[in-house]
JSON list of C-alpha atoms in Angstrom, two decimals:
[
{"chain": "A", "resi": 1, "resn": "MET", "atom": "CA", "xyz": [0.13, 0.25, -0.01]},
{"chain": "A", "resi": 2, "resn": "GLU", "atom": "CA", "xyz": [2.82, 2.15, 1.01]},
{"chain": "A", "resi": 3, "resn": "SER", "atom": "CA", "xyz": [4.57, 1.40, -2.43]},
{"chain": "A", "resi": 4, "resn": "THR", "atom": "CA", "xyz": [1.59, 2.23, -4.10]},
{"chain": "A", "resi": 5, "resn": "LEU", "atom": "CA", "xyz": [0.32, 5.82, -2.45]},
{"chain": "A", "resi": 6, "resn": "GLU", "atom": "CA", "xyz": [4.76, 7.04, -3.41]},
{"chain": "A", "resi": 7, "resn": "ILE", "atom": "CA", "xyz": [4.85, 5.74, -6.52]},
{"chain": "A", "resi": 8, "resn": "ILE", "atom": "CA", "xyz": [0.97, 7.73, -7.43]},
{"chain": "A", "resi": 9, "resn": "ASN", "atom": "CA", "xyz": [2.30, 10.81, -5.00]},
{"chain": "A", "resi": 10, "resn": "GLU", "atom": "CA", "xyz": [5.54, 11.07, -7.35]},
{"chain": "A", "resi": 11, "resn": "LEU", "atom": "CA", "xyz": [3.46, 11.14, -10.43]},
{"chain": "A", "resi": 12, "resn": "ALA", "atom": "CA", "xyz": [1.22, 13.71, -9.56]},
{"chain": "A", "resi": 13, "resn": "LYS", "atom": "CA", "xyz": [4.08, 16.09, -9.57]},
{"chain": "A", "resi": 14, "resn": "ASP", "atom": "CA", "xyz": [4.17, 15.65, -13.34]},
{"chain": "A", "resi": 15, "resn": "GLU", "atom": "CA", "xyz": [2.28, 17.91, -15.23]},
{"chain": "A", "resi": 16, "resn": "ALA", "atom": "CA", "xyz": [3.14, 15.75, -18.41]},
{"chain": "A", "resi": 17, "resn": "ILE", "atom": "CA", "xyz": [2.33, 12.27, -17.13]},
{"chain": "A", "resi": 18, "resn": "MET", "atom": "CA", "xyz": [-0.91, 10.99, -18.96]},
{"chain": "A", "resi": 19, "resn": "TRP", "atom": "CA", "xyz": [-3.22, 8.47, -17.04]},
{"chain": "A", "resi": 20, "resn": "VAL", "atom": "CA", "xyz": [-5.16, 5.33, -18.66]},
{"chain": "A", "resi": 21, "resn": "VAL", "atom": "CA", "xyz": [-8.03, 4.35, -15.89]},
{"chain": "A", "resi": 22, "resn": "GLY", "atom": "CA", "xyz": [-8.45, 0.71, -17.10]},
{"chain": "A", "resi": 23, "resn": "GLY", "atom": "CA", "xyz": [-7.44, -2.09, -19.20]},
{"chain": "A", "resi": 24, "resn": "GLY", "atom": "CA", "xyz": [-10.45, -3.49, -20.37]},
{"chain": "A", "resi": 25, "resn": "ALA", "atom": "CA", "xyz": [-12.99, -2.60, -23.38]},
{"chain": "A", "resi": 26, "resn": "VAL", "atom": "CA", "xyz": [-12.65, 0.89, -22.03]},
{"chain": "A", "resi": 27, "resn": "VAL", "atom": "CA", "xyz": [-9.88, 2.78, -20.89]},
{"chain": "A", "resi": 28, "resn": "SER", "atom": "CA", "xyz": [-9.76, 6.63, -20.30]},
{"chain": "A", "resi": 29, "resn": "GLU", "atom": "CA", "xyz": [-7.24, 8.58, -20.91]},
{"chain": "A", "resi": 30, "resn": "ASN", "atom": "CA", "xyz": [-6.15, 11.82, -19.30]},
{"chain": "A", "resi": 31, "resn": "HIS", "atom": "CA", "xyz": [-4.14, 14.36, -19.57]},
{"chain": "A", "resi": 32, "resn": "SER", "atom": "CA", "xyz": [-2.32, 15.96, -16.45]},
{"chain": "A", "resi": 33, "resn": "LYS", "atom": "CA", "xyz": [-3.24, 19.46, -16.62]},
{"chain": "A", "resi": 34, "resn": "GLY", "atom": "CA", "xyz": [-4.30, 21.39, -12.79]},
{"chain": "A", "resi": 35, "resn": "ILE", "atom": "CA", "xyz": [-3.78, 17.92, -11.35]},
{"chain": "A", "resi": 36, "resn": "LYS", "atom": "CA", "xyz": [-3.64, 18.35, -7.40]},
{"chain": "A", "resi": 37, "resn": "GLU", "atom": "CA", "xyz": [-2.05, 16.55, -4.67]},
{"chain": "A", "resi": 38, "resn": "PRO", "atom": "CA", "xyz": [-3.42, 13.25, -4.44]},
{"chain": "A", "resi": 39, "resn": "GLU", "atom": "CA", "xyz": [-6.37, 11.94, -1.67]},
{"chain": "A", "resi": 40, "resn": "VAL", "atom": "CA", "xyz": [-6.17, 9.36, 0.23]},
{"chain": "A", "resi": 41, "resn": "SER", "atom": "CA", "xyz": [-9.58, 8.40, 2.33]},
{"chain": "A", "resi": 42, "resn": "GLY", "atom": "CA", "xyz": [-9.66, 5.09, 3.95]},
{"chain": "A", "resi": 43, "resn": "ASP", "atom": "CA", "xyz": [-8.17, 1.87, 0.80]},
{"chain": "A", "resi": 44, "resn": "TYR", "atom": "CA", "xyz": [-8.44, 4.30, -2.01]},
{"chain": "A", "resi": 45, "resn": "VAL", "atom": "CA", "xyz": [-6.58, 7.46, -3.35]},
{"chain": "A", "resi": 46, "resn": "THR", "atom": "CA", "xyz": [-8.71, 10.17, -5.74]},
{"chain": "A", "resi": 47, "resn": "VAL", "atom": "CA", "xyz": [-6.35, 11.68, -8.00]},
{"chain": "A", "resi": 48, "resn": "GLU", "atom": "CA", "xyz": [-7.40, 14.43, -9.79]},
{"chain": "A", "resi": 49, "resn": "ALA", "atom": "CA", "xyz": [-7.13, 17.60, -12.67]},
{"chain": "A", "resi": 50, "resn": "ASP", "atom": "CA", "xyz": [-8.79, 20.68, -14.18]},
{"chain": "A", "resi": 51, "resn": "ASN", "atom": "CA", "xyz": [-11.37, 18.23, -15.97]},
{"chain": "A", "resi": 52, "resn": "TRP", "atom": "CA", "xyz": [-11.30, 14.47, -14.59]},
{"chain": "A", "resi": 53, "resn": "HIS", "atom": "CA", "xyz": [-10.04, 12.21, -11.45]},
{"chain": "A", "resi": 54, "resn": "PHE", "atom": "CA", "xyz": [-10.54, 8.46, -10.63]},
{"chain": "A", "resi": 55, "resn": "HIS", "atom": "CA", "xyz": [-11.07, 6.92, -7.07]},
{"chain": "A", "resi": 56, "resn": "LEU", "atom": "CA", "xyz": [-8.55, 3.72, -6.50]},
{"chain": "A", "resi": 57, "resn": "GLY", "atom": "CA", "xyz": [-8.44, 1.01, -4.39]},
{"chain": "A", "resi": 58, "resn": "ILE", "atom": "CA", "xyz": [-5.30, 0.73, -2.91]},
{"chain": "A", "resi": 59, "resn": "ASP", "atom": "CA", "xyz": [-6.00, -2.63, -1.78]},
{"chain": "A", "resi": 60, "resn": "GLN", "atom": "CA", "xyz": [-6.86, -3.74, -5.09]},
{"chain": "A", "resi": 61, "resn": "VAL", "atom": "CA", "xyz": [-4.06, -3.06, -6.23]},
{"chain": "A", "resi": 62, "resn": "THR", "atom": "CA", "xyz": [-0.46, -6.28, -6.42]},
{"chain": "A", "resi": 63, "resn": "ARG", "atom": "CA", "xyz": [1.36, -5.60, -8.78]},
{"chain": "A", "resi": 64, "resn": "ILE", "atom": "CA", "xyz": [3.45, -2.76, -10.14]},
{"chain": "A", "resi": 65, "resn": "GLN", "atom": "CA", "xyz": [5.42, -2.93, -12.87]},
{"chain": "A", "resi": 66, "resn": "PHE", "atom": "CA", "xyz": [7.81, -0.06, -14.57]},
{"chain": "A", "resi": 67, "resn": "VAL", "atom": "CA", "xyz": [7.65, -0.67, -19.28]},
{"chain": "A", "resi": 68, "resn": "GLU", "atom": "CA", "xyz": [9.03, -0.51, -21.53]},
{"chain": "A", "resi": 69, "resn": "ALA", "atom": "CA", "xyz": [7.30, -0.31, -24.71]},
{"chain": "A", "resi": 70, "resn": "GLU", "atom": "CA", "xyz": [6.73, -0.67, -28.79]},
{"chain": "A", "resi": 71, "resn": "SER", "atom": "CA", "xyz": [3.56, 1.53, -29.60]},
{"chain": "A", "resi": 72, "resn": "HIS", "atom": "CA", "xyz": [2.83, 3.40, -32.36]},
{"chain": "A", "resi": 73, "resn": "GLY", "atom": "CA", "xyz": [5.38, 2.04, -34.97]},
{"chain": "A", "resi": 74, "resn": "ASP", "atom": "CA", "xyz": [8.74, 2.47, -33.96]},
{"chain": "A", "resi": 75, "resn": "LEU", "atom": "CA", "xyz": [7.67, 4.42, -30.74]},
{"chain": "A", "resi": 76, "resn": "VAL", "atom": "CA", "xyz": [9.03, 3.54, -27.26]},
{"chain": "A", "resi": 77, "resn": "SER", "atom": "CA", "xyz": [5.96, 4.07, -24.43]},
{"chain": "A", "resi": 78, "resn": "PHE", "atom": "CA", "xyz": [8.16, 4.45, -20.69]},
{"chain": "A", "resi": 79, "resn": "TYR", "atom": "CA", "xyz": [5.02, 3.50, -18.32]},
{"chain": "A", "resi": 80, "resn": "VAL", "atom": "CA", "xyz": [4.18, 2.06, -14.97]},
{"chain": "A", "resi": 81, "resn": "ARG", "atom": "CA", "xyz": [1.55, -0.32, -14.60]},
{"chain": "A", "resi": 82, "resn": "PHE", "atom": "CA", "xyz": [-1.09, -1.05, -11.57]},
{"chain": "A", "resi": 83, "resn": "SER", "atom": "CA", "xyz": [-2.47, -3.81, -12.17]},
{"chain": "A", "resi": 84, "resn": "ASN", "atom": "CA", "xyz": [-4.61, -6.70, -9.53]},
{"chain": "A", "resi": 85, "resn": "TYR", "atom": "CA", "xyz": [-4.80, -10.23, -8.65]},
{"chain": "A", "resi": 86, "resn": "ASN", "atom": "CA", "xyz": [-6.07, -10.91, -11.83]},
{"chain": "A", "resi": 87, "resn": "GLU", "atom": "CA", "xyz": [-2.92, -9.57, -13.94]},
{"chain": "A", "resi": 88, "resn": "GLU", "atom": "CA", "xyz": [-5.98, -7.38, -14.93]},
{"chain": "A", "resi": 89, "resn": "THR", "atom": "CA", "xyz": [-4.61, -4.03, -15.17]},
{"chain": "A", "resi": 90, "resn": "LEU", "atom": "CA", "xyz": [-6.21, -0.56, -13.35]},
{"chain": "A", "resi": 91, "resn": "LEU", "atom": "CA", "xyz": [-4.36, 2.40, -13.98]},
{"chain": "A", "resi": 92, "resn": "ARG", "atom": "CA", "xyz": [-0.95, 3.55, -16.66]},
{"chain": "A", "resi": 93, "resn": "GLY", "atom": "CA", "xyz": [0.85, 5.96, -15.98]},
{"chain": "A", "resi": 94, "resn": "TYR", "atom": "CA", "xyz": [2.91, 7.23, -19.32]},
{"chain": "A", "resi": 95, "resn": "PHE", "atom": "CA", "xyz": [6.13, 9.30, -18.92]},
{"chain": "A", "resi": 96, "resn": "PRO", "atom": "CA", "xyz": [6.14, 11.77, -22.21]},
{"chain": "A", "resi": 97, "resn": "ASN", "atom": "CA", "xyz": [8.75, 10.73, -24.95]}
]
Protein backbone atom coordinates (compact mmCIF):
# COMPACT_ATOMS: atom_id res chain seq x y z
CA MET A 1 0.00 0.00 0.00
CA GLU A 2 2.80 2.42 0.92
CA SER A 3 4.67 1.92 -2.35
CA THR A 4 1.46 2.36 -4.37
CA LEU A 5 0.78 5.71 -2.72
CA GLU A 6 4.41 6.82 -3.00
CA ILE A 7 4.52 6.13 -6.72
CA ILE A 8 1.13 7.76 -7.39
CA ASN A 9 2.24 10.83 -5.40
CA GLU A 10 5.46 11.06 -7.43
CA LEU A 11 3.63 10.69 -10.75
CA ALA A 12 1.13 13.37 -9.73
CA LYS A 13 3.96 15.90 -9.35
CA ASP A 14 4.52 15.86 -13.12
CA GLU A 15 1.97 17.62 -15.36
CA ALA A 16 3.43 15.77 -18.38
CA ILE A 17 2.22 12.32 -17.20
CA MET A 18 -0.75 10.87 -19.09
CA TRP A 19 -3.00 8.77 -16.87
CA VAL A 20 -4.80 5.84 -18.48
CA VAL A 21 -7.57 4.43 -16.31
CA GLY A 22 -8.65 0.86 -17.04
CA GLY A 23 -7.16 -1.69 -19.34
CA GLY A 24 -10.01 -3.69 -20.79
CA ALA A 25 -12.59 -2.87 -23.42
CA VAL A 26 -12.91 0.71 -22.14
CA VAL A 27 -10.09 3.00 -21.06
CA SER A 28 -9.90 6.69 -20.29
CA GLU A 29 -6.84 8.75 -21.27
CA ASN A 30 -6.33 11.82 -19.12
CA HIS A 31 -3.72 14.57 -19.28
CA SER A 32 -2.32 15.98 -16.06
CA LYS A 33 -3.07 19.66 -16.62
CA GLY A 34 -3.98 21.15 -13.25
CA ILE A 35 -3.31 17.94 -11.34
CA LYS A 36 -3.67 18.19 -7.59
CA GLU A 37 -1.98 16.30 -4.79
CA PRO A 38 -3.67 12.89 -4.43
CA GLU A 39 -6.02 12.50 -1.46
CA VAL A 40 -6.37 9.34 0.60
CA SER A 41 -9.62 8.36 2.28
CA GLY A 42 -9.69 4.93 3.89
CA ASP A 43 -8.58 2.38 1.30
CA TYR A 44 -9.01 4.74 -1.67
CA VAL A 45 -6.80 7.34 -3.30
CA THR A 46 -8.36 10.08 -5.41
CA VAL A 47 -6.36 11.66 -8.22
CA GLU A 48 -7.88 14.82 -9.67
CA ALA A 49 -6.92 17.31 -12.39
CA ASP A 50 -8.71 20.21 -14.08
CA ASN A 51 -11.47 18.24 -15.81
CA TRP A 52 -11.29 14.64 -14.59
CA HIS A 53 -10.67 12.49 -11.53
CA PHE A 54 -10.56 8.84 -10.53
CA HIS A 55 -10.72 6.79 -7.34
CA LEU A 56 -8.44 3.78 -6.96
CA GLY A 57 -8.91 1.09 -4.33
CA ILE A 58 -5.37 0.92 -2.97
CA ASP A 59 -5.87 -2.59 -1.60
CA GLN A 60 -6.76 -3.79 -5.14
CA VAL A 61 -3.25 -3.03 -6.44
CA THR A 62 -1.17 -6.18 -6.08
CA ARG A 63 1.53 -5.48 -8.66
CA ILE A 64 3.37 -2.42 -9.95
CA GLN A 65 5.55 -2.68 -13.06
CA PHE A 66 7.78 -0.21 -14.86
CA VAL A 67 7.24 -0.97 -18.55
CA GLU A 68 9.06 -0.20 -21.77
CA ALA A 69 6.88 -1.14 -24.75
CA GLU A 70 6.77 -0.64 -28.49
CA SER A 71 3.82 1.43 -29.64
CA HIS A 72 2.63 2.95 -32.89
CA GLY A 73 5.39 1.75 -35.20
CA ASP A 74 8.89 2.49 -34.01
CA LEU A 75 7.94 4.57 -30.95
CA VAL A 76 8.76 3.30 -27.48
CA SER A 77 6.51 4.10 -24.54
CA PHE A 78 7.54 4.11 -20.90
CA TYR A 79 4.93 3.79 -18.20
CA VAL A 80 4.08 2.52 -14.74
CA ARG A 81 1.39 -0.18 -14.67
CA PHE A 82 -0.76 -0.88 -11.61
CA SER A 83 -2.61 -4.20 -11.75
CA ASN A 84 -4.74 -6.43 -9.53
CA TYR A 85 -4.47 -10.08 -8.47
CA ASN A 86 -5.91 -11.22 -11.84
CA GLU A 87 -3.20 -9.22 -13.68
CA GLU A 88 -5.91 -6.86 -14.95
CA THR A 89 -4.60 -3.36 -15.61
CA LEU A 90 -6.20 -0.84 -13.27
CA LEU A 91 -4.12 2.22 -14.07
CA ARG A 92 -1.13 3.30 -16.14
CA GLY A 93 0.96 6.46 -15.89
CA TYR A 94 2.77 7.24 -19.19
CA PHE A 95 5.95 9.30 -19.21
CA PRO A 96 6.36 11.82 -22.04
CA ASN A 97 8.57 10.83 -24.98
